[in-house]
Tab-separated table of C-alpha atoms and ligand atoms in Angstrom:
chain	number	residue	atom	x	y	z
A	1	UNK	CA	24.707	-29.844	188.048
A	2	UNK	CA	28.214	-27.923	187.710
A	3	UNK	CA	30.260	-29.418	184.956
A	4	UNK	CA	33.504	-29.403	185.633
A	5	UNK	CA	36.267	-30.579	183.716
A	6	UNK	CA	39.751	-31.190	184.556
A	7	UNK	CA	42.543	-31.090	182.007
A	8	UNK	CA	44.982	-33.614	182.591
A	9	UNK	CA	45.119	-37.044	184.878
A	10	UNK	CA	48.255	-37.137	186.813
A	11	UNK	CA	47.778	-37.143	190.051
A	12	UNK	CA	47.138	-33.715	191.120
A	13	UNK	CA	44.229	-34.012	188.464
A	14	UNK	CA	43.122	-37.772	189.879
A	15	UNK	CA	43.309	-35.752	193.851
A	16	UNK	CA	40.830	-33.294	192.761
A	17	UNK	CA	38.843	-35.611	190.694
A	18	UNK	CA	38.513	-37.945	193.758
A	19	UNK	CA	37.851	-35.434	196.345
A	20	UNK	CA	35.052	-33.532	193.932
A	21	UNK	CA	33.440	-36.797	193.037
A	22	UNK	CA	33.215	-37.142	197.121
A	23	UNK	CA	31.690	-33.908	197.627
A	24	UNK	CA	28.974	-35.168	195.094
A	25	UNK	CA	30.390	-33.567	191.855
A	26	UNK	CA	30.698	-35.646	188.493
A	27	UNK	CA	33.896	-34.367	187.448
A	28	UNK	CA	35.445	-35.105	183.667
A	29	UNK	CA	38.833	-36.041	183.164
A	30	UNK	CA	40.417	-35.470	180.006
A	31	UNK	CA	44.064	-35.975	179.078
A	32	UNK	CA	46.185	-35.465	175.723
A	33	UNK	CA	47.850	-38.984	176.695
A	34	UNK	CA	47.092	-42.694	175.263
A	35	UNK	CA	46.951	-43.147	178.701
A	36	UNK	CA	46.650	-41.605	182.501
A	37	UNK	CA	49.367	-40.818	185.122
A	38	UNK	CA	51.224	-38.330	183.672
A	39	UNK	CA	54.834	-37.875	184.607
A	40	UNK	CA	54.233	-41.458	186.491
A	41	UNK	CA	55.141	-43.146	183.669
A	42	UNK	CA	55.874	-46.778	183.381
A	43	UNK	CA	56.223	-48.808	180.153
A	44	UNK	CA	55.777	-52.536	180.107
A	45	UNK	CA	58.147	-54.870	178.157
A	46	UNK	CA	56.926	-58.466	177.100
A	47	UNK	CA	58.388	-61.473	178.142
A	48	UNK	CA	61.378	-60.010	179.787
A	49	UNK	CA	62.702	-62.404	182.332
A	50	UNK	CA	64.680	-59.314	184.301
A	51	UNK	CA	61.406	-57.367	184.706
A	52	UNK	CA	58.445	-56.750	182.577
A	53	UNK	CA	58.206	-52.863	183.450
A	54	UNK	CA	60.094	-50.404	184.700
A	55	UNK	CA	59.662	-46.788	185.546
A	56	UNK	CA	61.181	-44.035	183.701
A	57	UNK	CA	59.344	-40.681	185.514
A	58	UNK	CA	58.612	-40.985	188.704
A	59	UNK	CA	60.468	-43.307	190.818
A	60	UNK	CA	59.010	-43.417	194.262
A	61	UNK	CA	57.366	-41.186	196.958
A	62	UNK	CA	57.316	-40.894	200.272
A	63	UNK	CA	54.577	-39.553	202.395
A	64	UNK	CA	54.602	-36.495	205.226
A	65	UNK	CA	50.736	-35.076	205.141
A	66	UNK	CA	48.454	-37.064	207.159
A	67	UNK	CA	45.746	-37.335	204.788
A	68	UNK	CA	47.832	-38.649	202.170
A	69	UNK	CA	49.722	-41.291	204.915
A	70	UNK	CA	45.782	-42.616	205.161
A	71	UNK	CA	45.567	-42.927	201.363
A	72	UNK	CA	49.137	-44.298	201.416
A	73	UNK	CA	47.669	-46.704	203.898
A	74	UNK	CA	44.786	-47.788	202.420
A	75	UNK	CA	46.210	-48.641	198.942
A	76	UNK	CA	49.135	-51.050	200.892
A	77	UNK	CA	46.482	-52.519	202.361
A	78	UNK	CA	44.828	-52.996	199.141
A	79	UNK	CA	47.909	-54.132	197.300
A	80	UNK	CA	48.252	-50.904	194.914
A	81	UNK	CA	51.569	-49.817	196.833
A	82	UNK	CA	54.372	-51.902	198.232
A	83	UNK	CA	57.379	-50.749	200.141
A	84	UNK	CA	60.416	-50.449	198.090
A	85	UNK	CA	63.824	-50.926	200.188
A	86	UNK	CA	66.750	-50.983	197.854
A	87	UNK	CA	70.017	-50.940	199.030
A	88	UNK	CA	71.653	-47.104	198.184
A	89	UNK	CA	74.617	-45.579	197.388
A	90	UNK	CA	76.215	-42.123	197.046
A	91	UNK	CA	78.580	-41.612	193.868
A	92	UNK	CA	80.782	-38.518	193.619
A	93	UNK	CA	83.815	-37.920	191.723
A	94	UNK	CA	86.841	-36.663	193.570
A	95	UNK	CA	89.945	-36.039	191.992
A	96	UNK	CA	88.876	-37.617	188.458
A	97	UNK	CA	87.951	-40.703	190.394
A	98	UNK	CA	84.651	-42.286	191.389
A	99	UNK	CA	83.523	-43.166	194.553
A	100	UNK	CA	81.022	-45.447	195.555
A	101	UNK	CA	79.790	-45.070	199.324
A	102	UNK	CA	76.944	-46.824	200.841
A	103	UNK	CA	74.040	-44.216	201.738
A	104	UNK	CA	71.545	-46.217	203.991
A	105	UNK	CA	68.913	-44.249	205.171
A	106	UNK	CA	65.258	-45.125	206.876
A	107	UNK	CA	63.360	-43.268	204.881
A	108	UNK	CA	60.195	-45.622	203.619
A	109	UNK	CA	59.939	-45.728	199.920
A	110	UNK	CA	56.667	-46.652	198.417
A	111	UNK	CA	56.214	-48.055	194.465
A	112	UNK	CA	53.611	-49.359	192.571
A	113	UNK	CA	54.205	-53.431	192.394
A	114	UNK	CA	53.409	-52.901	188.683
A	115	UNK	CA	55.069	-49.378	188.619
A	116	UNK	CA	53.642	-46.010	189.601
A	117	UNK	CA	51.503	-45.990	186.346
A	118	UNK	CA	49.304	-48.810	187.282
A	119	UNK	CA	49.004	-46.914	190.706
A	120	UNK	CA	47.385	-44.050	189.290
A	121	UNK	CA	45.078	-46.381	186.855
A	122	UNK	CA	44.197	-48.652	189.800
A	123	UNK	CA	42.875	-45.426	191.574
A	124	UNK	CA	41.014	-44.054	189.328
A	125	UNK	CA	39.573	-47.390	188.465
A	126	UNK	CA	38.679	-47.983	192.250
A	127	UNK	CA	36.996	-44.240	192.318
A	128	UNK	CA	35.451	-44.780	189.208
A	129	UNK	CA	36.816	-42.340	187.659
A	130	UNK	CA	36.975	-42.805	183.727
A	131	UNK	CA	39.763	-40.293	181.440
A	132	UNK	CA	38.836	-39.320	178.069
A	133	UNK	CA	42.448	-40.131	176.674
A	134	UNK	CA	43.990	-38.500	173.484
A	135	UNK	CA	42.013	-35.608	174.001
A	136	UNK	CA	44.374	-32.620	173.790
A	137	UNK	CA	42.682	-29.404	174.651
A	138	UNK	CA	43.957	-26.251	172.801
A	139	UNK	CA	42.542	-23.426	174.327
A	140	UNK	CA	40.253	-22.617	177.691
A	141	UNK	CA	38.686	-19.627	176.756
A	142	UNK	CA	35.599	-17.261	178.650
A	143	UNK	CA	32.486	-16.380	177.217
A	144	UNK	CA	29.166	-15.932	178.706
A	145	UNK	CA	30.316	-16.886	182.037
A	146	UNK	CA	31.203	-20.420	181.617
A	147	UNK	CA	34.429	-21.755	179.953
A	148	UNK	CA	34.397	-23.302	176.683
A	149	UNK	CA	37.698	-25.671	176.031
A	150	UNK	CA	38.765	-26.146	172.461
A	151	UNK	CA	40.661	-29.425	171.646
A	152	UNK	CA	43.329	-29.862	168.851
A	153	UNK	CA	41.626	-31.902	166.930
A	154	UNK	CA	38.649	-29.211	165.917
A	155	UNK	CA	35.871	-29.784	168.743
A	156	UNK	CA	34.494	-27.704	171.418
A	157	UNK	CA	32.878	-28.089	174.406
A	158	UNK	CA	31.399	-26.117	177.753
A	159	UNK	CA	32.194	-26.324	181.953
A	160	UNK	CA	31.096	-24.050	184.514
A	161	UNK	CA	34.469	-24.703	186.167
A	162	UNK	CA	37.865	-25.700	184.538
A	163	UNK	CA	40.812	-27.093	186.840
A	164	UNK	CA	43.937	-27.034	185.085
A	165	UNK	CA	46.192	-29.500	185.767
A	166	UNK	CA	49.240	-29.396	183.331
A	167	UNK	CA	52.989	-27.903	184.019
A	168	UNK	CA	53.027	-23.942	183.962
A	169	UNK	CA	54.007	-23.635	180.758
A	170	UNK	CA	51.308	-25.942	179.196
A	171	UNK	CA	48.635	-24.296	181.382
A	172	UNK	CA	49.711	-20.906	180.396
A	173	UNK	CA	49.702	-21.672	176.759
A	174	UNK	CA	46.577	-23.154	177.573
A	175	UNK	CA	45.039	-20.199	179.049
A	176	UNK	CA	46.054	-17.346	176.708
A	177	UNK	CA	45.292	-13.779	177.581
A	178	UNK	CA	43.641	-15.489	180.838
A	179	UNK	CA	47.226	-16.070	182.347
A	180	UNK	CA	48.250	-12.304	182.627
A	181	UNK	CA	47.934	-11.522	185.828
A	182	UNK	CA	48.104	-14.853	187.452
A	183	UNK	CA	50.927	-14.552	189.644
A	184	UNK	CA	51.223	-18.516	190.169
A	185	UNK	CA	52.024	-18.354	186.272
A	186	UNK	CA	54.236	-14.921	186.196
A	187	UNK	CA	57.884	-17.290	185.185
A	188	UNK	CA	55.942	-20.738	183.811
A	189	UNK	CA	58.979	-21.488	181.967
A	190	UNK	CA	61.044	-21.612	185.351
A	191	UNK	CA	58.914	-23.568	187.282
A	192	UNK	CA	59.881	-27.433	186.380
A	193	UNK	CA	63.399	-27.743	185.287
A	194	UNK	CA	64.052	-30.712	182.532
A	195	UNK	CA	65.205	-34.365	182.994
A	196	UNK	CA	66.606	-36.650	180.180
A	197	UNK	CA	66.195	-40.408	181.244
A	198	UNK	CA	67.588	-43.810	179.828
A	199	UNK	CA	66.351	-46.536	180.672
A	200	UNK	CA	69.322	-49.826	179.831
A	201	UNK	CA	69.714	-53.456	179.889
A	202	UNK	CA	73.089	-54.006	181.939
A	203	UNK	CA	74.375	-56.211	184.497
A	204	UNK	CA	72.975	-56.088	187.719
A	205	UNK	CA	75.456	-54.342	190.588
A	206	UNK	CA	75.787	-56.016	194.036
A	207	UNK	CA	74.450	-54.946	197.025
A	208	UNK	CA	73.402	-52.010	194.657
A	209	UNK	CA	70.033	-51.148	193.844
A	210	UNK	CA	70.238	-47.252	193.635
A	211	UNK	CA	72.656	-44.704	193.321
A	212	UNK	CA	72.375	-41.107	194.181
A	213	UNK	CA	75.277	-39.044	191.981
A	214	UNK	CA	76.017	-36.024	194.210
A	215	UNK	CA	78.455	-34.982	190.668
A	216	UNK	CA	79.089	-35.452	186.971
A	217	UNK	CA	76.059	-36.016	184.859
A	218	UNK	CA	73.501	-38.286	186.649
A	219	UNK	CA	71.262	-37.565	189.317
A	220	UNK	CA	69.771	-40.502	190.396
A	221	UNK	CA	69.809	-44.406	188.731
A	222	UNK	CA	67.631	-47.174	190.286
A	223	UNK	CA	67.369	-50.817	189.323
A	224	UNK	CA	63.497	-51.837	187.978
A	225	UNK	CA	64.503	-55.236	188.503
A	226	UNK	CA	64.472	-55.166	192.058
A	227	UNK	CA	61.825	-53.040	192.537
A	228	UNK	CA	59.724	-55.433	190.681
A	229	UNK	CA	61.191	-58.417	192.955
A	230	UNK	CA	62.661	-60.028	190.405
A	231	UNK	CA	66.767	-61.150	190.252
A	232	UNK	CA	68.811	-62.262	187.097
A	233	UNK	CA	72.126	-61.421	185.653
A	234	UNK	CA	70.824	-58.514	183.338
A	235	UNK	CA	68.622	-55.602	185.342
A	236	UNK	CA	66.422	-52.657	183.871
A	237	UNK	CA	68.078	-49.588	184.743
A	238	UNK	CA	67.048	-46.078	185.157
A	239	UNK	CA	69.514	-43.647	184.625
A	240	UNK	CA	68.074	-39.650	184.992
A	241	UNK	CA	70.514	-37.007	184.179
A	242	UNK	CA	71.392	-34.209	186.314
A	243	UNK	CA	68.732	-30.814	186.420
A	244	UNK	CA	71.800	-28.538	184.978
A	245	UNK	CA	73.269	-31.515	182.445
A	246	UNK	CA	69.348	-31.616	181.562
A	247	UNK	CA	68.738	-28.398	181.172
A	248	UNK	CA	72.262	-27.284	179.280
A	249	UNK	CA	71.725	-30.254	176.455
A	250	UNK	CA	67.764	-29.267	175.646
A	251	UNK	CA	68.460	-29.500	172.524
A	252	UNK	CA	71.373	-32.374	172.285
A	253	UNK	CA	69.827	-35.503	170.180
A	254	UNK	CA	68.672	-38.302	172.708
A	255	UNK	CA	70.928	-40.680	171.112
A	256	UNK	CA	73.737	-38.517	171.715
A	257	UNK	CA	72.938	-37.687	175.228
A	258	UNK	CA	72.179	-41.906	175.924
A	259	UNK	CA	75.490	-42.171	174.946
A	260	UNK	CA	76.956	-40.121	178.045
A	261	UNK	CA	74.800	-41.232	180.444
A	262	UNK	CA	75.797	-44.719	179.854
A	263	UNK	CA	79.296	-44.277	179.922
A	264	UNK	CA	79.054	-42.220	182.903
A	265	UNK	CA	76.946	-45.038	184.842
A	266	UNK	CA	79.410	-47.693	183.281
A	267	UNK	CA	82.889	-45.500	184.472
A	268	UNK	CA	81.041	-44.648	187.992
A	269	UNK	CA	80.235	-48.482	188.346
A	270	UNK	CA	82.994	-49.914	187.001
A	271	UNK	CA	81.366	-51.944	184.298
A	272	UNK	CA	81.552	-52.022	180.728
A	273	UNK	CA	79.038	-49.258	178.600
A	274	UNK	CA	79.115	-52.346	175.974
A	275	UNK	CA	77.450	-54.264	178.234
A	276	UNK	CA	75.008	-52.081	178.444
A	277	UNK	CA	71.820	-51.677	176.074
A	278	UNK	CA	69.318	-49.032	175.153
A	279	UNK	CA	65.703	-49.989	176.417
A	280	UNK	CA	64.293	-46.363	175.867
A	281	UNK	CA	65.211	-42.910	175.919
A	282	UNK	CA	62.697	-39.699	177.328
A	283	UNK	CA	63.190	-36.523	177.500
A	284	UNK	CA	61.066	-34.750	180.253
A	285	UNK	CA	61.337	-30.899	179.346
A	286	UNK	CA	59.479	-30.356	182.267
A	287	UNK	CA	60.339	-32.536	185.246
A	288	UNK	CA	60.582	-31.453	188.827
A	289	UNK	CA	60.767	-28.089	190.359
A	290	UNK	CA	63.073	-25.123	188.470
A	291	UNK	CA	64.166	-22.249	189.967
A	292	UNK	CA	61.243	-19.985	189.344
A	293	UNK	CA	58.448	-22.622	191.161
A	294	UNK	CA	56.190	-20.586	193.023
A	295	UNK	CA	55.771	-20.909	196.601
A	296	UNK	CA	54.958	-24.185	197.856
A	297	UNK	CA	53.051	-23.303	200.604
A	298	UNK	CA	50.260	-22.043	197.816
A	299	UNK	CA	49.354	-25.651	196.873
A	300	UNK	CA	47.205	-24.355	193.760
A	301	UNK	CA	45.874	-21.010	192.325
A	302	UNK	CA	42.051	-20.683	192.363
A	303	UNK	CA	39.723	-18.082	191.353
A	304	UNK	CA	36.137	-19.492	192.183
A	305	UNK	CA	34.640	-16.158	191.047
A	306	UNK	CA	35.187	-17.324	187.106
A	307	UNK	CA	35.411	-21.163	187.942
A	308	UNK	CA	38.810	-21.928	187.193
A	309	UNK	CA	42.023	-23.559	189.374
A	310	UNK	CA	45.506	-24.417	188.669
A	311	UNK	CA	47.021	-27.457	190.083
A	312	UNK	CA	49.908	-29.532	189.488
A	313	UNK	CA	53.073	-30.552	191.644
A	314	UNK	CA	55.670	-27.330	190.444
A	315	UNK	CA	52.346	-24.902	192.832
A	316	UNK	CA	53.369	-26.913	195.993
A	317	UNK	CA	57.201	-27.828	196.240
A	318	UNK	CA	57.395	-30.955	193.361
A	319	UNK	CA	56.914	-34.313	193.992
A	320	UNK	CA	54.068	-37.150	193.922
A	321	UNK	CA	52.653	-35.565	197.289
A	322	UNK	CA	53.134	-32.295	196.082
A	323	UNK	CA	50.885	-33.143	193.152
A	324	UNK	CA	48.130	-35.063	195.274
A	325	UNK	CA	48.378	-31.972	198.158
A	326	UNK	CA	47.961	-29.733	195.389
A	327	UNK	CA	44.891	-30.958	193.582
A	328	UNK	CA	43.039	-31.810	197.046
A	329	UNK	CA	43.662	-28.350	197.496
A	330	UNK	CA	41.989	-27.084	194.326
A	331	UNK	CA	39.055	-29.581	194.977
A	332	UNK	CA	38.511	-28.018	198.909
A	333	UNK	CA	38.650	-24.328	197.450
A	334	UNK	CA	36.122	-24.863	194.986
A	335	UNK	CA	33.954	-27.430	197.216
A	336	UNK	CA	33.678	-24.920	200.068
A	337	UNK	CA	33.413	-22.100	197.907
A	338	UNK	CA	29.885	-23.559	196.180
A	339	UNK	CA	28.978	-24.975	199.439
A	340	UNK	CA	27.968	-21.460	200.316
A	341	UNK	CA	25.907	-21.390	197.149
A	342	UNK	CA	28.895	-18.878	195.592
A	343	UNK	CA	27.999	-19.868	191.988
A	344	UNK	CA	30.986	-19.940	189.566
A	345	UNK	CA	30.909	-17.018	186.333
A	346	UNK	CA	27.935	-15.220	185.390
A	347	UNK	CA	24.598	-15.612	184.049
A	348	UNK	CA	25.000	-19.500	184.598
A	349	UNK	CA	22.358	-21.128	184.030
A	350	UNK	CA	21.124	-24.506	186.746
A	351	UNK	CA	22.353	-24.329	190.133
A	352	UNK	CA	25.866	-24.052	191.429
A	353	UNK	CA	25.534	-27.762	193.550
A	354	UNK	CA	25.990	-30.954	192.812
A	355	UNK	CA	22.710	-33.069	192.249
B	401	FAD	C1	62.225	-37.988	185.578
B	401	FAD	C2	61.343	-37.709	186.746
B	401	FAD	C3	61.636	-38.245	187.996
B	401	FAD	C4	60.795	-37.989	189.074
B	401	FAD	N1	61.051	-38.597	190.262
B	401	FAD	C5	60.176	-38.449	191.281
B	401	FAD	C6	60.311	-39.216	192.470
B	401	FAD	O1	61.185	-40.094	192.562
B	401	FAD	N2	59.429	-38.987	193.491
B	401	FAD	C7	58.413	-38.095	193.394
B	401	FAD	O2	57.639	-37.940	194.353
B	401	FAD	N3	58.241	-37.394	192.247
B	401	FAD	C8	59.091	-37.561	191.201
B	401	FAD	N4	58.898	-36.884	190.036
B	401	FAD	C9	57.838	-35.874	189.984
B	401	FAD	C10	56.461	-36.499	189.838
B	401	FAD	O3	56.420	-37.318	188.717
B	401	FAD	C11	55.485	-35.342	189.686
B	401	FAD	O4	55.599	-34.496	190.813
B	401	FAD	C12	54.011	-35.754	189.560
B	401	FAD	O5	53.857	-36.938	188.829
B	401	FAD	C13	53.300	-34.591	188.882
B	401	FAD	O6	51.910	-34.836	188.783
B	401	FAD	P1	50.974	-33.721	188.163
B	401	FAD	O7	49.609	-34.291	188.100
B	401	FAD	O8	51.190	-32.439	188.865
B	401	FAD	O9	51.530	-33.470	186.679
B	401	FAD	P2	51.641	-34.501	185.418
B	401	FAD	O10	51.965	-35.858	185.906
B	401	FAD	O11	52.593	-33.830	184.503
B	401	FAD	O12	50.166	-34.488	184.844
B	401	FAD	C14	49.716	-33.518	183.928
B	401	FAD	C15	48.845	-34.227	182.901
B	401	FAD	O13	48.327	-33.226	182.009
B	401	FAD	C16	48.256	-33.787	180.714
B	401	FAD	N5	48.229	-32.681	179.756
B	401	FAD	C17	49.196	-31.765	179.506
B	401	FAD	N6	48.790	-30.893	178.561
B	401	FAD	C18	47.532	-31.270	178.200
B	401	FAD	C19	46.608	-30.783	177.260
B	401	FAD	N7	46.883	-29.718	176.487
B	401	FAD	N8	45.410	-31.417	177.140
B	401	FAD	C20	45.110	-32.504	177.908
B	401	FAD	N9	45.978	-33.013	178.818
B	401	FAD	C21	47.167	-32.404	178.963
B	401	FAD	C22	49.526	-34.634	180.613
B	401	FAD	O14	49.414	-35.617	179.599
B	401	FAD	C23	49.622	-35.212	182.025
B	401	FAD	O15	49.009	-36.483	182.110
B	401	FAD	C24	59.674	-37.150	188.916
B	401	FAD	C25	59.377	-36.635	187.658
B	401	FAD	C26	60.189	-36.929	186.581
B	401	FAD	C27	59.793	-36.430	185.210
């Protein structure tokens, strides 16, 4: 049977897992992480009584492709989304002073009840689909027609077909001498621009559940608390800094840059920065979409000559459904591509089909 292996369970790497498992593959998942889900990342606090979790990547999603409304669908039904409707405002600062506007919109919202982590574990558990964690491959490198992936900590081993599922720059590193050439990876270091996120303790705000900052420092902050149906007097909050604030303090201490994200939240919101406290600070160096992302409409890269695809959310537009259209798209390219009986590399040994 083809081995394949893909580097990396976020989602785009659980979408093509899924949809090569259904075509009859047996897929391997490895990921450098202690756990799967990538840039959904949720952390869980014990015995909080304002919310035991709270999300400090991803925040939500929303849904536009029809296959991924049905898989949308069938995980509501099955409990491992919920509708998220918090109440939103716009913040902007005009003429050194904050303004607060309500920003209702329609739009539907979808969360994990336990944060977008456990969705990604409850998939792959459903499908399953088990992730060799803490396994941080090195190096994908060609010889003798099939791919042999190095991992940092000394060992080897061999696939007929590699999807890559890591940001550009990770997958380029990756990849070595293989990237030249591959347009999808010509500017990796512009694809996803960086995020620093904070996550605090502070009062809750009401009638206020998120805030989009259309200036100053912040891009987005969204109460955990209420997305995890809880109430209380002290909320989880997730404050993510602005692309260009991000990308302009890269190397600023996280302490340092906590600092002014709180007392920006605190001025815009009117409440103390005292009152607030430090759960945990991240710095994503490679969040959502940069300027050089390659065109969306590409989904992945895939060259099913040599056996190898890149997918990953910053190859079709950013985003949770970017990531999921992406590594669907990676999975059908190499699925019909075999169904012919193309065989991936050269001098392969075993047949290019699954069974
Ligand atoms: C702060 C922030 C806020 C966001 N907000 C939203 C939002 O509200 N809505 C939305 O739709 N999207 C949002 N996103 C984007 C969303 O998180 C991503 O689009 C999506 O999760 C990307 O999935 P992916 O599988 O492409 O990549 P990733 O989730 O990055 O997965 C790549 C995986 O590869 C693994 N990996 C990397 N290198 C190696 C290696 N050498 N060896 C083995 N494994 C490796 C990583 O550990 C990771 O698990 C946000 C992202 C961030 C960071």
């Amino acid at each position: 049977m083809t081995q394949i292996l893909i580097v990396g369970a976020g989602v785009a790497g659980m979408a093509a897992a899924e949809h090569l498992t259904a075509a009859g593959y047996a897929p391997k998942l490895v990921d450098k992480a202690a756990r799967p889900g990538g840039r959904c990342a949720t952390r869980r606090i014990a015995a909080e009584l304002d919310a035991d979790w709270f999300d400090y990547g991803a925040q939500y999603f929303t849904v536009r492709d029809e296959g991924f409304r049905a898989l949308v669908d069938a995980d509501l039904q099955a409990g491992r989304l919920a509708h998220w409707s918090p109440a939103i405002a716009s913040a902007e600062r005009v003429a050194g002073t904050w303004l607060l506007t309500p920003s209702p919109d329609d739009r539907e919202r979808l969360i994990g009840p336990r944060g977008l982590n456990a969705w990604v574990r409850q998939r792959l558990q459903a499908a399953r689909l088990e992730v060799a964690t803490e396994r941080q491959v090195q190096r994908i490198v060609a010889e003798g027609g099939r791919w042999r992936i190095d991992y940092a900590d000394g060992s080897a081993e061999w696939a007929d077909v590699v999807v890559c599922t890591p940001p550009a720059v990770q997958t380029a590193a990756l990849l070595g001498p293989r990237a030249v050439g591959i347009d999808a990876l010509a500017h990796p270091e512009a694809a996803l621009a960086a995020c620093h996120s904070v996550v605090v303790r502070g009062p809750a705000l009401p009638e206020r559940q998120a805030i989009f900052f259309k200036s100053g420092r912040l891009s987005w902050v969204a109460d955990n608390t209420h997305k995890a149906g809880r109430s209380g007097d002290r909320h989880l909050w997730t404050l993510h800094a602005d692309a260009q604030f991000s990308e302009s303090h890269i190397e600023t201490p996280t302490a340092e840059l906590a600092d002014a994200l709180i007392s920006e939240f605190a001025t815009a919101t009117a409440q103390r920065a005292s009152d607030m406290e430090i759960v945990r600070t991240h710095r994503w160096r490679y969040a959502r979409p940069g300027p050089g992302a390659p065109d969306a409409d590409e989904l992945c890269w895939a060259d099913t000559d040599s056996g190898l695809a890149i997918a990953g959310d910053w190859l079709a537009g950013g985003r949770i459904e970017g990531a999921w259209l992406s590594g669907r798209e990676a999975a059908r390219r190499l699925i019909a591509a075999y169904a012919l009986g193309h065989s991936p590399g050269r001098d392969k040994p075993g047949s290019s089909r699954p069974g």
